Amino acid sequence: MSRDKSERPFRIGFAVLDRQVVDRHGENLGKVDDVVFTWRTGEAPIMSALVVDAASLGGRLAGRLGRSWEAVLQRLRPLDHAPATVPLADVEEFTPTTELSTEAPPGGRPVEDWIARNVIARIPGATR
């Protein structure tokens, strides 16, 4: 007896986390670092958004390493910048690469943008 596709369990750790995310033009947005759930009383939790920002990693790392990660990120990004999230409605398909049906959200890669601007751009020949 085969099970309908909708009846099979969806393994978030296998199908979602640490998967590359690209927008509809194929531009790399980053990897899925965390998942946001919506909780309603008396109902099962619903996955509502993907967090594709390295900032979410600090809270998942224990001890000194997690605190150090968060301290470095506070220096690299604007104070008012929240972690970049992608609504689940924007996800076209969960494959080895998670594809979005929309463009990447603006400012979705603050740490990567800072590194490109302040580190990579200073390497001789990096702008070619």
CSV table of N, CA and C in Angstrom, one decimal:
chain,number,residue,atom,x,y,z
A,1,MET,N,0.8,-1.2,0.0
A,1,MET,CA,0.0,0.0,0.0
A,1,MET,C,0.9,1.2,0.0
A,2,SER,N,0.7,2.1,-1.0
A,2,SER,CA,1.5,3.3,-1.0
A,2,SER,C,0.8,4.5,-0.4
A,3,ARG,N,1.6,5.4,0.2
A,3,ARG,CA,1.0,6.5,0.9
A,3,ARG,C,1.0,7.7,-0.1
A,4,ASP,N,0.0,8.5,0.0
A,4,ASP,CA,-0.1,9.7,-0.7
A,4,ASP,C,1.0,10.7,-0.3
A,5,LYS,N,1.5,11.5,-1.3
A,5,LYS,CA,2.7,12.4,-1.0
A,5,LYS,C,2.3,13.3,0.2
A,6,SER,N,1.1,13.7,0.3
A,6,SER,CA,0.7,14.7,1.4
A,6,SER,C,0.7,14.0,2.7
A,7,GLU,N,0.7,12.6,2.8
A,7,GLU,CA,0.6,11.9,4.0
A,7,GLU,C,2.0,11.6,4.5
A,8,ARG,N,3.0,11.7,3.7
A,8,ARG,CA,4.4,11.3,4.1
A,8,ARG,C,4.9,12.4,5.1
A,9,PRO,N,5.7,12.0,6.1
A,9,PRO,CA,6.3,13.1,7.0
A,9,PRO,C,7.3,13.9,6.2
A,10,PHE,N,7.3,15.2,6.5
A,10,PHE,CA,8.2,16.2,6.0
A,10,PHE,C,9.3,16.4,7.0
A,11,ARG,N,10.5,15.9,6.7
A,11,ARG,CA,11.7,16.1,7.6
A,11,ARG,C,12.4,17.4,7.4
A,12,ILE,N,12.1,18.3,8.3
A,12,ILE,CA,12.7,19.7,8.1
A,12,ILE,C,14.2,19.6,8.2
A,13,GLY,N,14.8,18.9,9.1
A,13,GLY,CA,16.2,18.8,9.2
A,13,GLY,C,16.9,18.3,8.0
A,14,PHE,N,16.2,17.4,7.3
A,14,PHE,CA,16.8,16.9,6.0
A,14,PHE,C,16.5,17.7,4.8
A,15,ALA,N,15.3,18.2,4.7
A,15,ALA,CA,14.8,18.8,3.4
A,15,ALA,C,15.0,20.3,3.4
A,16,VAL,N,15.2,21.0,4.6
A,16,VAL,CA,15.2,22.4,4.7
A,16,VAL,C,16.5,23.0,5.2
A,17,LEU,N,16.8,22.6,6.4
A,17,LEU,CA,18.0,23.2,7.1
A,17,LEU,C,19.3,23.0,6.3
A,18,ASP,N,20.1,24.0,6.3
A,18,ASP,CA,21.4,24.0,5.7
A,18,ASP,C,21.4,23.8,4.2
A,19,ARG,N,20.3,24.0,3.6
A,19,ARG,CA,20.1,23.9,2.1
A,19,ARG,C,20.3,25.3,1.5
A,20,GLN,N,20.9,25.3,0.3
A,20,GLN,CA,21.2,26.6,-0.4
A,20,GLN,C,19.8,27.2,-0.8
A,21,VAL,N,19.7,28.5,-0.8
A,21,VAL,CA,18.5,29.2,-1.2
A,21,VAL,C,18.9,30.1,-2.4
A,22,VAL,N,18.1,30.0,-3.5
A,22,VAL,CA,18.3,30.9,-4.6
A,22,VAL,C,17.0,31.6,-5.0
A,23,ASP,N,17.1,32.8,-5.5
A,23,ASP,CA,15.9,33.5,-5.9
A,23,ASP,C,15.5,33.0,-7.3
A,24,ARG,N,14.4,33.7,-7.8
A,24,ARG,CA,13.9,33.2,-9.1
A,24,ARG,C,14.9,33.4,-10.2
A,25,HIS,N,15.9,34.3,-10.0
A,25,HIS,CA,16.9,34.6,-11.1
A,25,HIS,C,18.1,33.7,-10.9
A,26,GLY,N,18.1,32.8,-9.9
A,26,GLY,CA,19.2,32.0,-9.6
A,26,GLY,C,20.3,32.6,-8.7
A,27,GLU,N,20.0,33.8,-8.2
A,27,GLU,CA,21.0,34.5,-7.4
A,27,GLU,C,21.0,33.9,-6.0
A,28,ASN,N,22.2,33.6,-5.5
A,28,ASN,CA,22.4,32.9,-4.2
A,28,ASN,C,22.0,33.9,-3.1
A,29,LEU,N,21.2,33.4,-2.2
A,29,LEU,CA,20.8,34.2,-1.0
A,29,LEU,C,21.5,33.7,0.2
A,30,GLY,N,21.9,32.4,0.3
A,30,GLY,CA,22.6,31.9,1.4
A,30,GLY,C,22.0,30.5,1.8
A,31,LYS,N,22.3,30.0,3.0
A,31,LYS,CA,21.7,28.8,3.4
A,31,LYS,C,20.7,29.0,4.4
A,32,VAL,N,19.8,28.0,4.6
A,32,VAL,CA,18.7,28.1,5.6
A,32,VAL,C,19.4,27.8,6.9
A,33,ASP,N,19.3,28.8,7.8
A,33,ASP,CA,20.0,28.7,9.1
A,33,ASP,C,19.0,28.3,10.2
A,34,ASP,N,17.7,28.6,10.0
A,34,ASP,CA,16.7,28.4,11.0
A,34,ASP,C,15.3,28.4,10.4
A,35,VAL,N,14.3,28.0,11.1
A,35,VAL,CA,12.9,27.9,10.6
A,35,VAL,C,12.0,28.6,11.6
A,36,VAL,N,11.1,29.4,11.1
A,36,VAL,CA,10.1,30.1,12.0
A,36,VAL,C,8.8,29.3,11.9
A,37,PHE,N,8.2,29.1,13.1
A,37,PHE,CA,6.9,28.4,13.2
A,37,PHE,C,5.9,29.3,13.7
A,38,THR,N,4.7,29.2,13.3
A,38,THR,CA,3.5,29.9,13.8
A,38,THR,C,2.8,28.9,14.7
A,39,TRP,N,2.5,29.3,16.0
A,39,TRP,CA,1.9,28.5,16.9
A,39,TRP,C,0.5,29.0,17.2
A,40,ARG,N,-0.5,28.1,17.1
A,40,ARG,CA,-1.9,28.5,17.4
A,40,ARG,C,-2.4,27.5,18.5
A,41,THR,N,-3.1,28.0,19.4
A,41,THR,CA,-3.6,27.2,20.5
A,41,THR,C,-4.5,26.1,20.0
A,42,GLY,N,-4.2,24.8,20.4
A,42,GLY,CA,-5.0,23.7,20.0
A,42,GLY,C,-4.7,23.1,18.6
A,43,GLU,N,-3.7,23.7,17.9
A,43,GLU,CA,-3.4,23.3,16.5
A,43,GLU,C,-1.9,22.9,16.5
A,44,ALA,N,-1.5,22.1,15.5
A,44,ALA,CA,-0.1,21.8,15.3
A,44,ALA,C,0.6,23.0,14.8
A,45,PRO,N,1.9,23.1,15.1
A,45,PRO,CA,2.7,24.2,14.6
A,45,PRO,C,2.8,24.2,13.1
A,46,ILE,N,2.9,25.4,12.5
A,46,ILE,CA,3.0,25.5,11.1
A,46,ILE,C,4.3,26.2,10.7
A,47,MET,N,5.1,25.7,9.8
A,47,MET,CA,6.3,26.3,9.4
A,47,MET,C,5.9,27.5,8.5
A,48,SER,N,6.3,28.7,8.9
A,48,SER,CA,5.8,29.9,8.3
A,48,SER,C,6.9,30.7,7.5
A,49,ALA,N,8.2,30.5,7.9
A,49,ALA,CA,9.3,31.3,7.3
A,49,ALA,C,10.6,30.6,7.4
A,50,LEU,N,11.5,30.9,6.5
A,50,LEU,CA,12.9,30.4,6.6
A,50,LEU,C,13.8,31.6,7.0
A,51,VAL,N,14.7,31.3,7.9
A,51,VAL,CA,15.7,32.3,8.2
A,51,VAL,C,17.0,32.0,7.5
A,52,VAL,N,17.4,32.9,6.6
A,52,VAL,CA,18.6,32.7,5.8
A,52,VAL,C,19.7,33.7,6.1
A,53,ASP,N,20.0,33.8,7.4
A,53,ASP,CA,20.9,34.8,7.9
A,53,ASP,C,21.8,34.2,8.9
A,54,ALA,N,23.1,34.4,8.8
A,54,ALA,CA,24.1,33.9,9.7
A,54,ALA,C,23.9,34.3,11.2
A,55,ALA,N,23.1,35.4,11.4
A,55,ALA,CA,22.8,35.9,12.7
A,55,ALA,C,22.1,34.9,13.6
A,56,SER,N,21.3,34.0,13.0
A,56,SER,CA,20.5,33.1,13.8
A,56,SER,C,21.4,32.0,14.3
A,57,LEU,N,22.6,31.8,13.8
A,57,LEU,CA,23.5,30.8,14.3
A,57,LEU,C,24.0,31.0,15.7
A,58,GLY,N,24.2,32.2,16.1
A,58,GLY,CA,24.7,32.5,17.4
A,58,GLY,C,23.9,31.9,18.6
A,59,GLY,N,22.6,32.0,18.5
A,59,GLY,CA,21.8,31.4,19.5
A,59,GLY,C,21.7,29.9,19.6
A,60,ARG,N,22.2,29.3,18.5
A,60,ARG,CA,22.2,27.8,18.5
A,60,ARG,C,23.5,27.2,18.9
A,61,LEU,N,24.6,28.1,19.0
A,61,LEU,CA,25.9,27.6,19.4
A,61,LEU,C,26.0,27.8,20.9
A,62,ALA,N,26.5,26.9,21.6
A,62,ALA,CA,26.5,26.9,23.1
A,62,ALA,C,27.8,27.6,23.5
A,63,GLY,N,27.7,28.2,24.7
A,63,GLY,CA,28.9,28.8,25.4
A,63,GLY,C,29.6,29.9,24.8
A,64,ARG,N,30.9,29.9,24.9
A,64,ARG,CA,31.7,31.1,24.5
A,64,ARG,C,31.6,31.3,23.0
A,65,LEU,N,31.6,30.2,22.2
A,65,LEU,CA,31.6,30.3,20.8
A,65,LEU,C,30.3,31.0,20.3
A,66,GLY,N,29.1,30.7,20.9
A,66,GLY,CA,27.9,31.4,20.5
A,66,GLY,C,27.9,32.8,20.8
A,67,ARG,N,28.4,33.2,22.1
A,67,ARG,CA,28.5,34.6,22.5
A,67,ARG,C,29.5,35.3,21.6
A,68,SER,N,30.6,34.7,21.2
A,68,SER,CA,31.6,35.4,20.4
A,68,SER,C,31.0,35.6,19.0
A,69,TRP,N,30.3,34.6,18.4
A,69,TRP,CA,29.6,34.8,17.1
A,69,TRP,C,28.7,36.0,17.1
A,70,GLU,N,27.8,36.1,18.2
A,70,GLU,CA,26.9,37.2,18.3
A,70,GLU,C,27.6,38.5,18.4
A,71,ALA,N,28.7,38.6,19.2
A,71,ALA,CA,29.5,39.8,19.4
A,71,ALA,C,30.1,40.3,18.0
A,72,VAL,N,30.6,39.4,17.3
A,72,VAL,CA,31.2,39.7,16.0
A,72,VAL,C,30.1,40.3,15.0
A,73,LEU,N,28.9,39.6,15.0
A,73,LEU,CA,27.9,40.0,14.1
A,73,LEU,C,27.3,41.4,14.5
A,74,GLN,N,27.3,41.7,15.8
A,74,GLN,CA,26.8,43.0,16.2
A,74,GLN,C,27.7,44.1,15.7
A,75,ARG,N,28.9,43.8,15.5
A,75,ARG,CA,29.9,44.8,15.0
A,75,ARG,C,29.8,45.0,13.4
A,76,LEU,N,29.3,43.9,12.8
A,76,LEU,CA,29.3,43.9,11.3
A,76,LEU,C,28.0,44.3,10.7
A,77,ARG,N,27.0,44.5,11.5
A,77,ARG,CA,25.7,44.8,10.9
A,77,ARG,C,25.0,46.0,11.6
A,78,PRO,N,24.1,46.6,10.9
A,78,PRO,CA,23.4,47.7,11.5
A,78,PRO,C,22.6,47.2,12.8
A,79,LEU,N,22.5,48.1,13.7
A,79,LEU,CA,21.8,47.7,15.0
A,79,LEU,C,20.3,47.3,14.8
A,80,ASP,N,19.7,48.0,13.8
A,80,ASP,CA,18.2,47.8,13.6
A,80,ASP,C,17.9,46.7,12.7
A,81,HIS,N,18.9,46.0,12.2
A,81,HIS,CA,18.7,45.0,11.2
A,81,HIS,C,18.3,43.6,11.8
A,82,ALA,N,17.1,43.1,11.5
A,82,ALA,CA,16.7,41.8,12.0
A,82,ALA,C,17.2,40.8,11.0
A,83,PRO,N,17.3,39.5,11.5
A,83,PRO,CA,17.7,38.4,10.6
A,83,PRO,C,16.8,38.4,9.3
A,84,ALA,N,17.4,38.1,8.2
A,84,ALA,CA,16.7,38.0,6.9
A,84,ALA,C,15.8,36.7,6.9
A,85,THR,N,14.5,36.9,6.7
A,85,THR,CA,13.6,35.8,6.6
A,85,THR,C,12.9,35.8,5.3
A,86,VAL,N,12.5,34.6,4.9
A,86,VAL,CA,11.8,34.4,3.6
A,86,VAL,C,10.4,33.7,4.0
A,87,PRO,N,9.3,34.3,3.7
A,87,PRO,CA,8.0,33.7,3.9
A,87,PRO,C,7.9,32.4,3.2
A,88,LEU,N,7.3,31.4,3.8
A,88,LEU,CA,7.2,30.1,3.2
A,88,LEU,C,6.4,30.2,1.9
A,89,ALA,N,5.5,31.2,1.8
A,89,ALA,CA,4.7,31.3,0.5
A,89,ALA,C,5.6,31.7,-0.7
A,90,ASP,N,6.8,32.2,-0.4
A,90,ASP,CA,7.7,32.5,-1.5
A,90,ASP,C,8.5,31.3,-2.0
A,91,VAL,N,8.5,30.2,-1.3
A,91,VAL,CA,9.3,29.1,-1.7
A,91,VAL,C,8.6,28.3,-2.8
A,92,GLU,N,9.3,28.2,-3.9
A,92,GLU,CA,8.7,27.5,-5.1
A,92,GLU,C,8.8,26.0,-4.9
A,93,GLU,N,10.0,25.5,-4.4
A,93,GLU,CA,10.3,24.1,-4.3
A,93,GLU,C,11.4,23.8,-3.3
A,94,PHE,N,11.3,22.8,-2.5
A,94,PHE,CA,12.3,22.3,-1.7
A,94,PHE,C,13.0,21.1,-2.4
A,95,THR,N,14.2,21.4,-3.0
A,95,THR,CA,15.0,20.4,-3.7
A,95,THR,C,16.4,20.5,-3.0
A,96,PRO,N,17.4,19.9,-3.5
A,96,PRO,CA,18.7,20.1,-2.9
A,96,PRO,C,19.0,21.6,-2.8
A,97,THR,N,18.5,22.4,-3.7
A,97,THR,CA,18.6,23.8,-3.6
A,97,THR,C,17.2,24.4,-3.5
A,98,THR,N,16.9,25.1,-2.4
A,98,THR,CA,15.6,25.7,-2.2
A,98,THR,C,15.4,26.8,-3.2
A,99,GLU,N,14.4,26.8,-4.0
A,99,GLU,CA,14.1,27.8,-5.0
A,99,GLU,C,13.0,28.7,-4.6
A,100,LEU,N,13.2,30.0,-4.8
A,100,LEU,CA,12.1,30.9,-4.4
A,100,LEU,C,11.4,31.3,-5.7
A,101,SER,N,10.1,31.7,-5.5
A,101,SER,CA,9.3,32.2,-6.7
A,101,SER,C,9.5,33.7,-6.8
A,102,THR,N,10.2,34.4,-5.9
A,102,THR,CA,10.3,35.8,-5.9
A,102,THR,C,11.8,36.2,-5.9
A,103,GLU,N,12.1,37.5,-6.0
A,103,GLU,CA,13.5,37.9,-5.9
A,103,GLU,C,14.0,37.9,-4.5
A,104,ALA,N,15.3,37.9,-4.3
A,104,ALA,CA,15.8,37.9,-3.0
A,104,ALA,C,15.4,39.2,-2.2
A,105,PRO,N,15.1,39.1,-0.9
A,105,PRO,CA,14.8,40.3,-0.2
A,105,PRO,C,16.0,41.3,-0.1
A,106,PRO,N,15.7,42.6,-0.3
A,106,PRO,CA,16.8,43.5,-0.2
A,106,PRO,C,17.5,43.5,1.1
A,107,GLY,N,18.8,43.6,1.2
A,107,GLY,CA,19.5,43.6,2.4
A,107,GLY,C,19.5,42.2,3.1
A,108,GLY,N,19.3,41.2,2.3
A,108,GLY,CA,19.2,39.8,2.9
A,108,GLY,C,20.5,39.2,3.2
A,109,ARG,N,21.6,39.8,2.8
A,109,ARG,CA,23.0,39.3,3.1
A,109,ARG,C,23.9,40.3,3.7
A,110,PRO,N,23.6,40.9,4.9
A,110,PRO,CA,24.4,42.0,5.4
A,110,PRO,C,25.8,41.6,5.7
A,111,VAL,N,26.0,40.4,6.3
A,111,VAL,CA,27.4,40.0,6.7
A,111,VAL,C,28.2,39.7,5.4
A,112,GLU,N,27.6,39.0,4.5
A,112,GLU,CA,28.3,38.7,3.2
A,112,GLU,C,28.6,40.0,2.5
A,113,ASP,N,27.7,41.0,2.4
A,113,ASP,CA,27.9,42.2,1.8
A,113,ASP,C,29.0,43.0,2.4
A,114,TRP,N,29.1,43.0,3.8
A,114,TRP,CA,30.1,43.7,4.5
A,114,TRP,C,31.5,43.1,4.2
A,115,ILE,N,31.6,41.8,4.2
A,115,ILE,CA,32.9,41.1,3.9
A,115,ILE,C,33.3,41.4,2.5
A,116,ALA,N,32.4,41.4,1.5
A,116,ALA,CA,32.7,41.7,0.1
A,116,ALA,C,33.2,43.1,0.0
A,117,ARG,N,32.6,44.0,0.7
A,117,ARG,CA,33.0,45.4,0.6
A,117,ARG,C,34.3,45.8,1.3
A,118,ASN,N,34.5,45.2,2.5
A,118,ASN,CA,35.6,45.6,3.3
A,118,ASN,C,36.8,44.7,3.4
A,119,VAL,N,36.6,43.5,2.9
A,119,VAL,CA,37.7,42.5,2.9
A,119,VAL,C,38.1,42.1,1.4
A,120,ILE,N,37.1,41.5,0.7
A,120,ILE,CA,37.4,41.0,-0.6
A,120,ILE,C,37.8,42.1,-1.6
A,121,ALA,N,37.1,43.3,-1.5
A,121,ALA,CA,37.4,44.4,-2.4
A,121,ALA,C,38.8,44.9,-2.2
A,122,ARG,N,39.4,44.7,-1.1
A,122,ARG,CA,40.7,45.3,-0.8
A,122,ARG,C,41.8,44.3,-1.3
A,123,ILE,N,41.5,43.1,-1.8
A,123,ILE,CA,42.5,42.2,-2.3
A,123,ILE,C,42.8,42.7,-3.7
A,124,PRO,N,44.1,42.8,-4.0
A,124,PRO,CA,44.5,43.3,-5.3
A,124,PRO,C,44.0,42.4,-6.4
A,125,GLY,N,43.3,42.9,-7.4
A,125,GLY,CA,42.7,42.2,-8.5
A,125,GLY,C,41.4,41.6,-8.2
A,126,ALA,N,40.8,41.9,-7.1
A,126,ALA,CA,39.5,41.3,-6.7
A,126,ALA,C,38.4,42.0,-7.5
A,127,THR,N,38.6,43.2,-8.0
A,127,THR,CA,37.5,43.9,-8.7
A,127,THR,C,37.4,43.6,-10.2
A,128,ARG,N,38.3,42.7,-10.7
A,128,ARG,CA,38.3,42.4,-12.1
A,128,ARG,C,37.2,41.5,-12.4
